[in-house]
CSV table of C-alpha atoms and ligand atoms in Angstrom, one decimal:
chain,number,residue,atom,x,y,z
Z,14,MET,CA,-6.9,24.6,4.4
Z,15,GLN,CA,-3.7,25.6,2.7
Z,16,PRO,CA,-4.7,27.4,-0.5
Z,17,SER,CA,-1.3,29.0,-0.9
Z,18,MET,CA,0.4,25.6,-0.5
Z,19,LEU,CA,-1.7,24.2,-3.2
Z,20,SER,CA,-1.1,27.0,-5.7
Z,21,GLU,CA,2.7,26.3,-5.2
Z,22,LEU,CA,2.3,22.8,-6.3
Z,23,SER,CA,1.9,23.3,-10.1
Z,24,GLU,CA,1.6,26.0,-12.6
Z,25,ASP,CA,-1.1,24.1,-14.3
Z,26,PRO,CA,-4.2,23.7,-12.2
Z,27,GLN,CA,-5.6,21.2,-14.7
Z,28,ASP,CA,-2.6,18.9,-14.4
Z,29,LYS,CA,-4.1,16.5,-11.9
Z,30,THR,CA,-1.2,14.1,-12.3
Z,31,ARG,CA,0.7,16.4,-9.9
Z,32,TYR,CA,-1.2,14.8,-7.1
Z,33,ARG,CA,-1.9,11.1,-8.2
Z,34,SER,CA,-1.1,9.3,-11.3
Z,35,GLY,CA,-4.4,7.5,-11.7
Z,36,SER,CA,-2.3,4.5,-11.1
Z,37,PHE,CA,1.0,4.2,-9.5
Z,38,THR,CA,3.0,4.0,-12.8
Z,39,ASP,CA,4.7,7.4,-12.4
Z,40,ASN,CA,6.3,6.2,-9.2
Z,41,MET,CA,7.6,3.2,-11.0
Z,42,LYS,CA,9.9,5.3,-13.1
Z,43,LEU,CA,11.7,6.6,-10.0
Z,44,PRO,CA,14.9,5.3,-8.4
Z,45,VAL,CA,14.1,3.0,-5.3
Z,46,HIS,CA,10.3,3.8,-5.6
Z,47,ARG,CA,10.4,1.3,-8.5
Z,48,TRP,CA,11.8,-1.6,-6.5
Z,49,PHE,CA,8.4,-3.1,-5.8
Z,50,ARG,CA,4.9,-2.4,-7.5
Z,51,TYR,CA,2.4,-1.5,-5.0
Z,52,SER,CA,-0.6,0.9,-5.1
Z,53,ALA,CA,1.0,3.9,-3.8
Z,54,GLY,CA,-2.1,6.2,-3.6
Z,55,PHE,CA,-0.3,9.3,-5.0
Z,56,SER,CA,2.7,10.4,-6.9
Z,57,ALA,CA,6.0,10.7,-5.1
Z,58,GLU,CA,6.5,14.1,-6.9
Z,59,TRP,CA,3.3,15.4,-5.3
Z,60,ALA,CA,4.4,14.2,-1.8
Z,61,GLU,CA,7.8,15.8,-2.2
Z,62,ASN,CA,6.3,19.2,-3.2
Z,63,VAL,CA,4.0,19.2,-0.3
Z,64,ILE,CA,6.9,18.3,2.1
Z,65,ARG,CA,9.1,21.0,0.6
Z,66,SER,CA,6.4,23.6,0.8
Z,67,VAL,CA,5.6,22.8,4.4
Z,68,SER,CA,9.2,22.5,5.5
Z,69,ASN,CA,10.3,25.6,3.5
Z,70,GLY,CA,13.9,25.1,4.7
Z,71,SER,CA,13.2,24.5,8.4
Z,72,GLU,CA,13.5,21.2,10.3
Z,73,ILE,CA,10.1,19.4,10.4
Z,74,ARG,CA,9.0,15.9,11.2
Z,75,ILE,CA,6.7,13.8,8.8
Z,76,LEU,CA,4.5,10.9,9.5
Z,77,ASP,CA,2.8,8.6,7.1
Z,78,PRO,CA,0.5,6.4,9.4
Z,79,PHE,CA,-0.3,4.1,6.3
Z,80,CYS,CA,3.1,4.1,4.6
Z,81,GLY,CA,2.7,0.9,2.5
Z,82,SER,CA,5.8,0.5,0.3
Z,83,GLY,CA,7.2,3.9,1.6
Z,84,THR,CA,6.4,6.6,-1.1
Z,85,THR,CA,6.1,9.4,1.4
Z,86,LEU,CA,9.2,8.3,3.3
Z,87,LEU,CA,11.3,8.2,0.2
Z,88,SER,CA,9.9,11.6,-0.8
Z,89,ALA,CA,10.8,13.1,2.5
Z,90,ALA,CA,14.3,11.6,2.3
Z,91,LYS,CA,14.7,13.4,-1.0
Z,92,ALA,CA,13.4,16.6,0.5
Z,93,GLY,CA,16.0,16.3,3.2
Z,94,VAL,CA,13.3,15.8,6.0
Z,95,SER,CA,13.3,12.8,8.4
Z,96,SER,CA,10.1,10.8,8.6
Z,97,VAL,CA,8.4,7.9,10.3
Z,98,GLY,CA,5.9,5.5,8.7
Z,99,PHE,CA,3.5,3.0,10.3
Z,100,GLU,CA,2.5,-0.1,8.3
Z,101,ALA,CA,0.5,-3.0,9.7
Z,102,HIS,CA,0.9,-5.5,6.7
Z,103,PRO,CA,3.9,-7.4,7.9
Z,104,PHE,CA,5.2,-8.3,4.4
Z,105,VAL,CA,4.7,-4.7,3.0
Z,106,ALA,CA,6.4,-3.2,6.1
Z,107,ARG,CA,9.3,-5.4,5.4
Z,108,ILE,CA,9.4,-4.2,1.8
Z,109,ALA,CA,9.3,-0.5,2.9
Z,110,SER,CA,12.0,-1.0,5.6
Z,111,ILE,CA,14.4,-2.4,2.9
Z,112,LYS,CA,13.7,0.4,0.5
Z,113,LEU,CA,14.6,2.9,3.2
Z,114,LYS,CA,17.8,1.1,4.0
Z,115,THR,CA,20.0,2.9,1.5
Z,116,ASP,CA,23.4,2.6,3.3
Z,117,VAL,CA,24.0,-1.0,2.2
Z,118,ASP,CA,27.6,-1.4,0.8
Z,119,LEU,CA,27.4,-1.8,-2.9
Z,120,GLN,CA,30.3,-4.2,-3.3
Z,121,GLU,CA,28.8,-6.5,-0.6
Z,122,LEU,CA,25.5,-6.5,-2.3
Z,123,GLU,CA,27.0,-7.4,-5.7
Z,124,THR,CA,29.3,-10.1,-4.2
Z,125,THR,CA,26.3,-11.6,-2.2
Z,126,ALA,CA,24.0,-11.5,-5.2
Z,127,ASP,CA,26.6,-13.2,-7.4
Z,128,LEU,CA,27.1,-16.0,-4.7
Z,129,ILE,CA,23.2,-16.5,-4.5
Z,130,LEU,CA,22.8,-16.9,-8.2
Z,131,ARG,CA,25.8,-19.4,-8.5
Z,132,ARG,CA,24.3,-21.4,-5.5
Z,133,ALA,CA,20.8,-21.2,-7.2
Z,134,LYS,CA,22.1,-22.7,-10.3
Z,135,GLN,CA,23.7,-25.6,-8.4
Z,136,LEU,CA,20.5,-26.3,-6.5
Z,137,HIS,CA,18.2,-26.0,-9.5
Z,138,PRO,CA,15.6,-28.8,-9.0
Z,139,PRO,CA,14.6,-30.7,-12.2
Z,140,GLN,CA,10.9,-30.1,-11.5
Z,141,PRO,CA,9.2,-27.6,-9.2
Z,142,VAL,CA,9.0,-28.8,-5.6
Z,143,THR,CA,5.9,-26.8,-4.5
Z,144,SER,CA,2.4,-28.2,-4.4
Z,145,SER,CA,0.8,-24.8,-4.4
Z,146,ASP,CA,-2.0,-24.6,-7.1
Z,147,LEU,CA,-1.3,-20.8,-7.2
Z,148,LEU,CA,2.3,-21.1,-7.9
Z,149,LEU,CA,1.9,-24.0,-10.4
Z,150,LYS,CA,-0.8,-22.0,-12.3
Z,151,CYS,CA,1.4,-18.8,-12.4
Z,152,TYR,CA,4.6,-20.3,-13.8
Z,153,THR,CA,6.0,-22.7,-16.4
Z,154,PRO,CA,7.8,-25.7,-14.7
Z,155,GLU,CA,11.3,-24.2,-15.8
Z,156,ALA,CA,10.6,-20.7,-14.5
Z,157,LEU,CA,9.2,-22.1,-11.2
Z,158,SER,CA,12.2,-24.4,-10.7
Z,159,ALA,CA,14.6,-21.4,-11.1
Z,160,LEU,CA,12.6,-19.2,-8.7
Z,161,GLU,CA,12.6,-22.0,-6.2
Z,162,ALA,CA,16.3,-22.5,-6.6
Z,163,LEU,CA,16.8,-18.6,-5.9
Z,164,ARG,CA,14.6,-19.1,-2.8
Z,165,MET,CA,16.6,-22.2,-1.6
Z,166,ALA,CA,19.8,-20.5,-2.2
Z,167,TYR,CA,18.7,-17.5,-0.2
Z,168,VAL,CA,17.2,-19.5,2.7
Z,169,ASP,CA,20.2,-21.6,3.1
Z,170,ALA,CA,22.7,-18.6,3.0
Z,171,GLU,CA,20.4,-16.7,5.5
Z,172,SER,CA,20.4,-19.6,7.9
Z,173,ALA,CA,24.1,-19.9,7.6
Z,174,ASN,CA,24.3,-16.3,8.5
Z,175,ILE,CA,26.4,-15.3,5.4
Z,176,LEU,CA,24.2,-12.6,3.8
Z,177,GLY,CA,25.1,-9.8,6.2
Z,178,ALA,CA,23.6,-6.3,5.6
Z,179,ALA,CA,22.7,-7.3,1.9
Z,180,SER,CA,20.2,-9.9,3.2
Z,181,GLY,CA,17.1,-7.7,2.9
Z,182,HIS,CA,18.0,-6.5,-0.6
Z,183,ILE,CA,18.6,-10.0,-1.9
Z,184,TRP,CA,15.1,-11.0,-0.4
Z,185,LEU,CA,13.5,-8.0,-2.1
Z,186,ALA,CA,15.2,-8.8,-5.5
Z,187,ILE,CA,13.8,-12.2,-5.5
Z,188,THR,CA,10.4,-11.0,-4.2
Z,189,SER,CA,10.2,-8.3,-6.9
Z,190,ILE,CA,10.7,-10.5,-9.9
Z,191,LEU,CA,8.0,-12.8,-9.2
Z,192,ARG,CA,5.4,-11.1,-11.2
Z,193,GLU,CA,7.6,-10.3,-14.2
Z,194,CYS,CA,8.5,-14.1,-14.5
Z,195,SER,CA,4.9,-15.2,-14.5
Z,196,GLY,CA,3.1,-15.9,-17.7
Z,197,VAL,CA,-0.2,-15.1,-16.2
Z,198,GLY,CA,-2.1,-11.8,-15.3
Z,199,THR,CA,-0.4,-10.6,-12.1
Z,200,ALA,CA,-1.0,-6.9,-12.2
Z,201,GLN,CA,-0.8,-5.6,-8.8
Z,202,TRP,CA,-4.1,-3.9,-8.6
Z,203,GLN,CA,-6.0,-6.9,-9.8
Z,204,TYR,CA,-4.3,-9.4,-7.7
Z,205,VAL,CA,-3.5,-12.6,-9.6
Z,206,LEU,CA,-5.5,-13.7,-12.7
Z,207,PRO,CA,-4.3,-17.2,-13.6
Z,208,ASN,CA,-6.8,-17.3,-16.5
Z,209,LYS,CA,-5.1,-14.3,-18.4
Z,210,THR,CA,-1.8,-14.5,-20.1
Z,211,LYS,CA,0.9,-11.9,-20.5
Z,212,ALA,CA,2.7,-11.3,-23.8
Z,213,ARG,CA,6.1,-10.7,-22.1
Z,214,THR,CA,7.7,-12.6,-19.3
Z,215,ARG,CA,11.4,-12.9,-18.1
Z,216,GLU,CA,13.7,-15.8,-17.2
Z,217,PRO,CA,14.2,-15.7,-13.4
Z,218,TYR,CA,18.0,-15.8,-13.3
Z,219,GLU,CA,18.2,-12.9,-15.8
Z,220,ALA,CA,15.5,-11.1,-14.1
Z,221,PHE,CA,17.3,-11.4,-10.8
Z,222,GLU,CA,20.6,-10.1,-12.3
Z,223,ALA,CA,18.8,-7.2,-13.8
Z,224,ARG,CA,17.0,-6.4,-10.6
Z,225,ILE,CA,20.4,-6.4,-8.7
Z,226,ARG,CA,21.7,-3.9,-11.3
Z,227,MET,CA,18.8,-1.8,-10.8
Z,228,PHE,CA,19.3,-1.8,-7.0
Z,229,LEU,CA,22.9,-1.0,-7.4
Z,230,ASP,CA,22.2,2.0,-9.7
Z,231,ASP,CA,19.5,3.3,-7.4
Z,232,LEU,CA,21.6,2.9,-4.3
Z,233,CYS,CA,24.3,5.1,-6.0
Z,234,TYR,CA,21.6,7.8,-6.7
Z,235,ALA,CA,20.3,7.4,-3.0
Z,236,LYS,CA,23.6,8.2,-1.6
Z,237,ASP,CA,23.6,11.7,-3.2
Z,238,HIS,CA,19.7,12.4,-3.2
Z,239,LEU,CA,18.1,10.6,-0.3
Z,240,THR,CA,19.7,12.6,2.4
Z,241,ALA,CA,17.3,12.1,5.5
Z,242,ALA,CA,16.4,9.1,7.4
Z,243,GLY,CA,13.0,7.4,7.2
Z,244,LYS,CA,11.9,4.8,9.7
Z,245,VAL,CA,9.1,2.1,9.2
Z,246,LEU,CA,7.4,0.9,12.3
Z,247,ARG,CA,5.4,-2.3,12.0
Z,248,THR,CA,2.5,-0.9,14.0
Z,249,ASP,CA,-1.3,-0.2,13.9
Z,250,ALA,CA,-2.3,3.4,13.0
Z,251,ARG,CA,-5.4,3.0,15.3
Z,252,ASN,CA,-3.1,2.5,18.3
Z,253,PRO,CA,0.3,3.1,17.3
Z,254,ASP,CA,3.5,2.5,19.4
Z,255,CYS,CA,5.1,5.8,18.8
Z,256,SER,CA,5.6,9.3,20.3
Z,257,GLY,CA,4.3,12.5,18.8
Z,258,GLY,CA,5.5,16.0,17.8
Z,259,PHE,CA,4.9,15.6,14.1
Z,260,ASP,CA,4.4,18.8,11.9
Z,261,LEU,CA,2.8,17.0,8.9
Z,262,VAL,CA,1.0,13.9,8.3
Z,263,LEU,CA,0.9,12.9,4.6
Z,264,THR,CA,-0.9,9.7,3.8
Z,265,SER,CA,-3.3,7.8,1.7
Z,266,PRO,CA,-5.4,5.5,4.1
Z,267,PRO,CA,-7.2,2.5,2.6
Z,268,TYR,CA,-10.5,3.5,1.0
Z,269,PRO,CA,-13.8,1.7,1.9
Z,270,ASN,CA,-13.8,0.2,-1.5
Z,271,ASN,CA,-13.3,-3.4,-0.9
Z,272,TYR,CA,-9.7,-3.5,-2.0
Z,273,ASP,CA,-8.0,-6.3,-0.1
Z,274,TYR,CA,-4.4,-5.3,0.9
Z,275,ALA,CA,-3.9,-8.7,2.2
Z,276,ASP,CA,-4.5,-10.4,-1.1
Z,277,ALA,CA,-2.3,-7.9,-2.9
Z,278,THR,CA,0.8,-9.9,-1.7
Z,279,ARG,CA,-0.7,-13.4,-1.9
Z,280,LEU,CA,1.6,-14.5,-4.7
Z,281,GLU,CA,4.7,-13.3,-2.9
Z,282,MET,CA,3.8,-14.7,0.5
Z,283,THR,CA,2.8,-18.1,-1.0
Z,284,PHE,CA,6.1,-18.2,-2.7
Z,285,TRP,CA,8.0,-17.6,0.5
Z,286,GLU,CA,5.7,-20.1,2.3
Z,287,GLU,CA,4.3,-17.6,4.6
Z,288,ILE,CA,0.9,-18.8,3.7
Z,289,SER,CA,-0.4,-21.8,1.9
Z,290,ARG,CA,-3.8,-20.8,0.9
Z,291,TRP,CA,-6.1,-17.8,0.5
Z,292,GLY,CA,-7.8,-18.6,3.8
Z,293,ASP,CA,-4.4,-18.0,5.6
Z,294,LEU,CA,-4.4,-14.4,4.7
Z,295,GLN,CA,-6.9,-13.3,7.5
Z,296,CYS,CA,-4.6,-14.6,10.2
Z,297,ALA,CA,-1.4,-13.7,8.6
Z,298,VAL,CA,-2.3,-10.1,7.4
Z,299,ARG,CA,-5.9,-9.0,7.4
Z,300,GLN,CA,-6.5,-9.1,11.1
Z,301,TYR,CA,-4.0,-6.3,11.6
Z,302,LEU,CA,-5.6,-3.9,9.0
Z,303,ILE,CA,-8.3,-1.3,8.8
Z,304,ARG,CA,-11.5,-3.1,7.9
Z,305,SER,CA,-12.0,-1.8,4.3
Z,306,CYS,CA,-13.0,-4.9,2.5
Z,307,SER,CA,-15.9,-7.2,2.9
Z,308,GLN,CA,-13.6,-10.3,3.1
Z,309,HIS,CA,-12.5,-8.8,6.4
Z,310,SER,CA,-15.8,-7.9,7.8
Z,311,ALA,CA,-17.3,-11.3,6.8
Z,312,ALA,CA,-14.3,-13.2,8.4
Z,313,GLU,CA,-14.9,-11.3,11.7
Z,314,LYS,CA,-18.7,-11.9,11.6
Z,315,LEU,CA,-19.3,-8.3,12.9
Z,316,SER,CA,-22.5,-7.1,14.4
Z,317,LEU,CA,-23.9,-3.9,12.7
Z,318,ASP,CA,-25.8,-2.8,15.9
Z,319,ALA,CA,-22.6,-3.1,18.0
Z,320,LEU,CA,-20.5,-1.2,15.5
Z,321,LEU,CA,-23.1,1.6,15.1
Z,322,ALA,CA,-23.2,1.8,19.0
Z,323,ASP,CA,-19.5,2.4,19.3
Z,324,ASN,CA,-18.7,5.8,20.8
Z,325,THR,CA,-16.1,6.7,18.2
Z,326,VAL,CA,-18.7,7.1,15.5
Z,327,ALA,CA,-21.1,9.2,17.6
Z,328,PRO,CA,-20.5,12.4,15.5
Z,329,ILE,CA,-21.7,10.7,12.3
Z,330,ARG,CA,-24.0,8.0,13.8
Z,331,GLU,CA,-27.3,9.1,12.3
Z,332,GLU,CA,-26.0,9.3,8.7
Z,333,LEU,CA,-23.8,6.2,9.0
Z,334,THR,CA,-26.7,4.2,10.3
Z,335,ALA,CA,-28.9,5.3,7.5
Z,336,VAL,CA,-26.3,4.1,4.9
Z,337,CYS,CA,-25.4,0.9,6.7
Z,338,ARG,CA,-29.0,-0.1,7.1
Z,339,LYS,CA,-29.7,0.6,3.4
Z,340,LEU,CA,-26.7,-1.6,2.5
Z,341,ASP,CA,-28.1,-4.4,4.8
Z,342,GLU,CA,-31.4,-4.1,2.9
Z,343,VAL,CA,-29.9,-4.0,-0.6
Z,344,ARG,CA,-27.5,-7.1,0.2
Z,345,GLN,CA,-30.6,-9.3,0.7
Z,346,THR,CA,-31.5,-8.7,-3.0
Z,347,LYS,CA,-27.9,-9.5,-4.3
Z,348,GLY,CA,-26.6,-13.0,-5.0
Z,349,GLY,CA,-23.2,-12.4,-3.3
Z,350,ARG,CA,-24.7,-10.9,-0.2
Z,351,LYS,CA,-21.6,-9.1,0.4
Z,352,THR,CA,-21.2,-7.6,4.0
Z,353,TYR,CA,-20.7,-4.0,2.8
Z,354,HIS,CA,-23.0,-2.8,5.7
Z,355,THR,CA,-20.7,-4.1,8.3
Z,356,MET,CA,-17.6,-3.2,6.3
Z,357,VAL,CA,-18.6,0.5,6.1
Z,358,ALA,CA,-19.6,0.7,9.7
Z,359,ALA,CA,-16.2,-0.9,10.8
Z,360,TYR,CA,-14.3,1.2,8.4
Z,361,PHE,CA,-15.4,4.4,10.1
Z,362,VAL,CA,-15.0,2.9,13.7
Z,363,ASP,CA,-11.4,2.3,12.6
Z,364,LEU,CA,-10.8,5.6,11.0
Z,365,ALA,CA,-12.3,7.4,14.0
Z,366,LYS,CA,-9.6,5.7,16.1
Z,367,VAL,CA,-6.9,6.7,13.6
Z,368,MET,CA,-8.1,10.3,13.9
Z,369,THR,CA,-7.9,10.2,17.7
Z,370,SER,CA,-4.4,8.7,17.6
Z,371,LEU,CA,-3.2,11.3,15.0
Z,372,ARG,CA,-4.6,14.1,17.2
Z,373,GLY,CA,-2.1,13.1,19.9
Z,374,LEU,CA,0.7,12.7,17.4
Z,375,VAL,CA,0.5,16.1,15.6
Z,376,ARG,CA,1.8,19.2,17.3
Z,377,PRO,CA,-0.6,22.2,17.6
Z,378,GLY,CA,-0.3,24.1,14.4
Z,379,GLY,CA,0.6,21.0,12.3
Z,380,ARG,CA,-1.6,19.6,9.7
Z,381,LEU,CA,-2.9,16.4,7.9
Z,382,ALA,CA,-2.9,15.9,4.1
Z,383,LEU,CA,-5.1,12.7,3.5
Z,384,MET,CA,-5.6,11.5,0.0
Z,385,ILE,CA,-9.0,9.8,0.2
Z,386,GLY,CA,-11.7,8.5,-2.0
Z,387,ASP,CA,-15.5,8.0,-1.4
Z,388,SER,CA,-17.3,4.8,-2.3
Z,389,ALA,CA,-20.7,3.4,-3.2
Z,390,PRO,CA,-20.8,-0.3,-2.6
Z,391,TYR,CA,-24.0,-1.8,-4.2
Z,392,GLY,CA,-24.6,1.7,-5.4
Z,393,VAL,CA,-25.2,3.1,-1.9
Z,394,TYR,CA,-23.2,6.3,-1.4
Z,395,ALA,CA,-20.9,6.9,1.6
Z,396,PRO,CA,-19.6,10.6,1.9
Z,397,VAL,CA,-16.2,9.7,3.0
Z,398,ASP,CA,-14.7,13.2,2.8
Z,399,LYS,CA,-17.5,14.7,5.1
Z,400,TRP,CA,-17.5,11.8,7.5
Z,401,LEU,CA,-13.7,11.7,7.9
Z,402,GLY,CA,-13.8,15.5,8.3
Z,403,ASP,CA,-16.4,15.4,11.0
Z,404,LEU,CA,-14.5,12.7,12.9
Z,405,ALA,CA,-11.3,14.7,12.7
Z,406,ILE,CA,-13.2,17.8,14.3
Z,407,SER,CA,-14.6,15.5,17.0
Z,408,SER,CA,-11.1,14.2,17.7
Z,409,GLY,CA,-10.0,17.7,18.4
Z,410,PHE,CA,-8.7,19.0,15.1
Z,411,HIS,CA,-9.4,22.6,14.3
Z,412,SER,CA,-10.8,22.5,10.8
Z,413,PHE,CA,-10.9,20.6,7.6
Z,414,ASP,CA,-11.4,21.2,3.9
Z,415,PHE,CA,-11.7,18.8,1.0
Z,416,GLU,CA,-10.0,19.6,-2.3
Z,417,LYS,CA,-11.2,17.3,-5.3
Z,418,VAL,CA,-8.4,15.9,-7.4
Z,419,ARG,CA,-10.5,13.9,-9.9
Z,420,ASP,CA,-13.8,12.2,-10.6
Z,421,ARG,CA,-14.1,8.5,-10.5
Z,422,ASN,CA,-16.4,6.0,-11.9
Z,423,THR,CA,-17.3,8.0,-14.9
Z,424,LYS,CA,-15.7,6.3,-17.8
Z,425,TRP,CA,-16.4,2.6,-18.0
Z,426,LYS,CA,-19.3,1.0,-19.7
Z,427,ASN,CA,-19.5,-2.0,-17.4
Z,428,ARG,CA,-19.6,-0.1,-14.2
Z,429,LYS,CA,-21.3,-1.8,-11.2
Z,430,HIS,CA,-23.2,1.4,-10.5
Z,431,THR,CA,-23.5,4.9,-11.8
Z,432,VAL,CA,-22.9,6.8,-8.6
Z,433,PRO,CA,-20.3,9.6,-9.4
Z,434,LEU,CA,-17.3,9.2,-7.1
Z,435,LYS,CA,-14.3,11.5,-6.4
Z,436,GLU,CA,-10.9,11.3,-5.0
Z,437,GLY,CA,-9.0,14.2,-3.4
Z,438,ILE,CA,-7.1,15.6,-0.4
Z,439,LEU,CA,-8.6,16.1,2.9
Z,440,TRP,CA,-6.6,19.0,4.6
Z,441,VAL,CA,-7.1,18.9,8.3
Z,442,GLU,CA,-5.6,21.7,10.6
Z,443,ALA,CA,-4.5,20.9,14.2
R,13,LIG,C1,-3.3,3.2,0.1
R,13,LIG,S1,-2.1,2.2,0.9
R,13,LIG,C2,-0.9,3.3,1.1
R,13,LIG,C3,0.3,3.2,0.1
R,13,LIG,C4,1.5,4.0,0.3
R,13,LIG,N1,1.2,5.4,0.2
R,13,LIG,C5,2.7,3.5,-0.4
R,13,LIG,O1,3.5,4.4,-0.9
R,13,LIG,O2,2.8,2.4,-0.8
R,13,LIG,C6,-2.7,1.9,2.6
R,13,LIG,C7,-1.9,1.1,3.4
R,13,LIG,O3,-2.4,1.1,4.7
R,13,LIG,C8,-2.0,-0.2,5.3
R,13,LIG,N2,-2.8,-0.4,6.5
R,13,LIG,C9,-4.1,-0.8,6.5
R,13,LIG,N3,-4.5,-0.9,7.7
R,13,LIG,C10,-3.5,-0.4,8.6
R,13,LIG,C11,-3.3,-0.1,10.0
R,13,LIG,N4,-4.3,-0.4,10.9
R,13,LIG,N5,-2.2,0.5,10.4
R,13,LIG,C12,-1.1,0.9,9.6
R,13,LIG,N6,-1.3,0.5,8.2
R,13,LIG,C13,-2.4,-0.1,7.8
R,13,LIG,C14,-2.2,-1.1,4.2
R,13,LIG,O4,-1.6,-2.3,4.4
R,13,LIG,C15,-1.7,-0.3,3.0
R,13,LIG,O5,-0.3,-0.7,2.6
């Protein structure tokens, strides 16, 4: 545990936003971070403060094994510390890699974006060409035709090999305007809600131009402020293709709370024709991820007995078995019969593997800072902080301590259950 490090983070111990912004909106005000809305797990400022206090001027190496859209890596770059991130979601890994590529020539990006915009206006189809229900529900025909024109212009230019080093940024600019151009509810955290409408939308060509201007501004900022390299590896944190020697692991793993990271980019992946329906997500994305949602455990038709017998969860087997058996019992009384029993078991099998792999990657004396949250599917409580701590110790780490950052599930009237939950940092010493 690092009490001294914590006290350096903020003057005001009540200021919980220093860790995590409740949502990820704080990061959306920051250069480069704001290029794509994704649930970051913690604030970039908090990550930068932790990195600075651990490095304290010396050269260290940072790892984020669940790097998502790259918050930790960008924070490390700002602190002048080199970093590596793992991300198993192919679409999200691509986004993070582009955000970390800040050496693109500004003139080249501007000229290429201009070319794409002019070409899109020439290609603009009179009607949308897609037959995707999701896209047709999310956009007016005019907006969808313009977005498709941008996509066609990009795909043509890419296959003609004329986009050069700006290709990724053009792709991300189109990707990142999809939600603001939609008239329906498309908040990131709630996936896509075609039955809700939004008050404000943007015209696609205008949104694209504005996005490119934002990228150009942020790239100017990056040249002066993001001074170290960050590298994103599309690999699985359970069995990563990477060598060790890291001083600090700073991350927010998926929580066992049924959030489906595959579904979070369904709109974008449908637009780019990487998937055509919801069912494609299992094969395109979910199969690579930690099993933290019931869609995943249901699709894999997992056996609870086999999961509980897995050696990796031996240190927590007794408590895990009691919780999973209870969940199996409760689900019989529920209409949805969600497979939370196998989801929870599979989640801890997966996180046990992550702990083992991290032990091999962190140098002796190094540490982990994991932003984690507990959960209570169907009202059955799983003590995530204790179990992950126990798994860390059995993987060969030295000690752990949990620092609560905030309470959850206390505010809403229409809560699914009344079990108090919390979120905080699991500090683990190697
Ligand atoms: C809480 S999010 C982290 C968000 C991140 N801090 C950011 O700045 O965007 C957890 C991430 O873990 C990724 N993930 C899930 N399973 C994984 C695995 N087996 N290996 C690597 N990444 C994985 C998810 O796709 C998701 O992006």
